[in-house]
Structures are given as C-alpha cells and as structure tokens.
Amino acid sequence: MIDKQLIVGLVEEFLSTTEHYLVDVMIKPGNLIVVEIDNDEAVSTEDCAALSRFLESKLDRDMEDYELEVGSAGITSPFKILRQYQKYTGKEVEVLLKNGMKQTGILQSADENGIVLVVEKKIKPEGSKRKVTVQEEQPYTYEEIKNTKYLLRFK
C-alpha cells in the first residue's frame, strides 16, 4: 500500500512554487491515488497534468503498481479545508448541519474555529401587517457542520 504521507509531501513540494493548494489525498483500494487541488482563481487541466507528471517521476511502478488521478476540487463539491471556506467568503453557500437542518446564506467569515453565515429571514414586527426581511448572522462550528457547498444559481 502506498503511503499517504509520502504523496502529501510530494504534492506539497510541487505546489509550493505555485498558487495552488492541496485539498485532499485519498489512497483507495488497489493503490488508486486520488489527488485534489484548488486555487483561489482556477485550476487548469495543464496544472493537473504537470502535477501528475511530477508525481509519476517520483514514484516507481516497479516497486509498487498504482493508478493516479489528479484533479481540481469541483465547484459543487463540499468544502474540505479552511482555505476553501475563505475562498468563498462573500458568496452564497449551502450548509448542511449534522442535525439535518439546511441553511442557505452568504458566507461572511471563516476561521479555524468555524464560520459565520448571514441568512435572510422574514419576520412580522409587532403591530405590523406585513412581514419584513431581516438579515441575521448565524455562527457555526465545524463540529456542527456535515458539509458546505458553494451554491451555484442561474438567474
């Protein structure tokens, strides 16, 4: 079995000279190595191919056979690391909480402790006949969150 830490080290070595960052490395049965990278702007197929060639040059198929997949974190994939949360600050996201509740709102901030989501709610002020829309900040810790995704809307 190929060592995950070896792959992580090699990927980080390659990415240290680029704007890209590591999202995840998975070693699946049959020595399938899956590497996900991201960038605050975009990841091209050429970027993935260059990383793939680098990894191929550092690994020996004669010692241990493997299959390698290098790709970017998809725009609709759940966030896995803090930097992805920070990338989408100011954007609309969908948060699925571990208690099953879904929240949609603007990701106001993210740090190592959790996130703050700004959600819109309709409330009826006392003495008013109509509901009004108000914005409310809702903080969540990462322990409360099952997953968070960028909300892609076509208007």
Steps between C-alpha positions, in 0.01 A plus 500: 500500500633840404562735793260797504752723679752437221247620242399801712866598535564470127187698410585776748857513364365552147231749602739711710609684185144560374183682606324164545432324827431142603140412584519124548697184432321167508656156463226261395506121468719375218744788556278757330649836595255791474641851541278810517646848467345846486590862440339828597454570128491186285673167441569402140540155353862594430552563873361156583708336226819667625438374854418154368828490301693617808348226716563238231867606492532452876319165532631165378242272338747210517506526881123533536237530228246780533238700312512880527220757465577869540217751481360821636239528771170534314300819535211303652716274717478538878771714659769295670750757629493850652653664192200389293266667749710816480494487120120520504470777762236744377334235282178307547547153648286214622585356840369159604519461875552167674151536652356484145413869469600686182591868498558715196669836532802715435823372651610804698816358655694182570786431738648200679206493747207514260297715264248782513210475258270795423148371437185687403188446707150635471359625827182685586578796723259562784214721383583449132278336244778383271811294549833665438826341396786527748855370487631298789854378570517135598832360625576129463794292616645240263383232744138604426547491121458184294595676176504837326471561126516803276148574383495537124194694382400578145289815485 
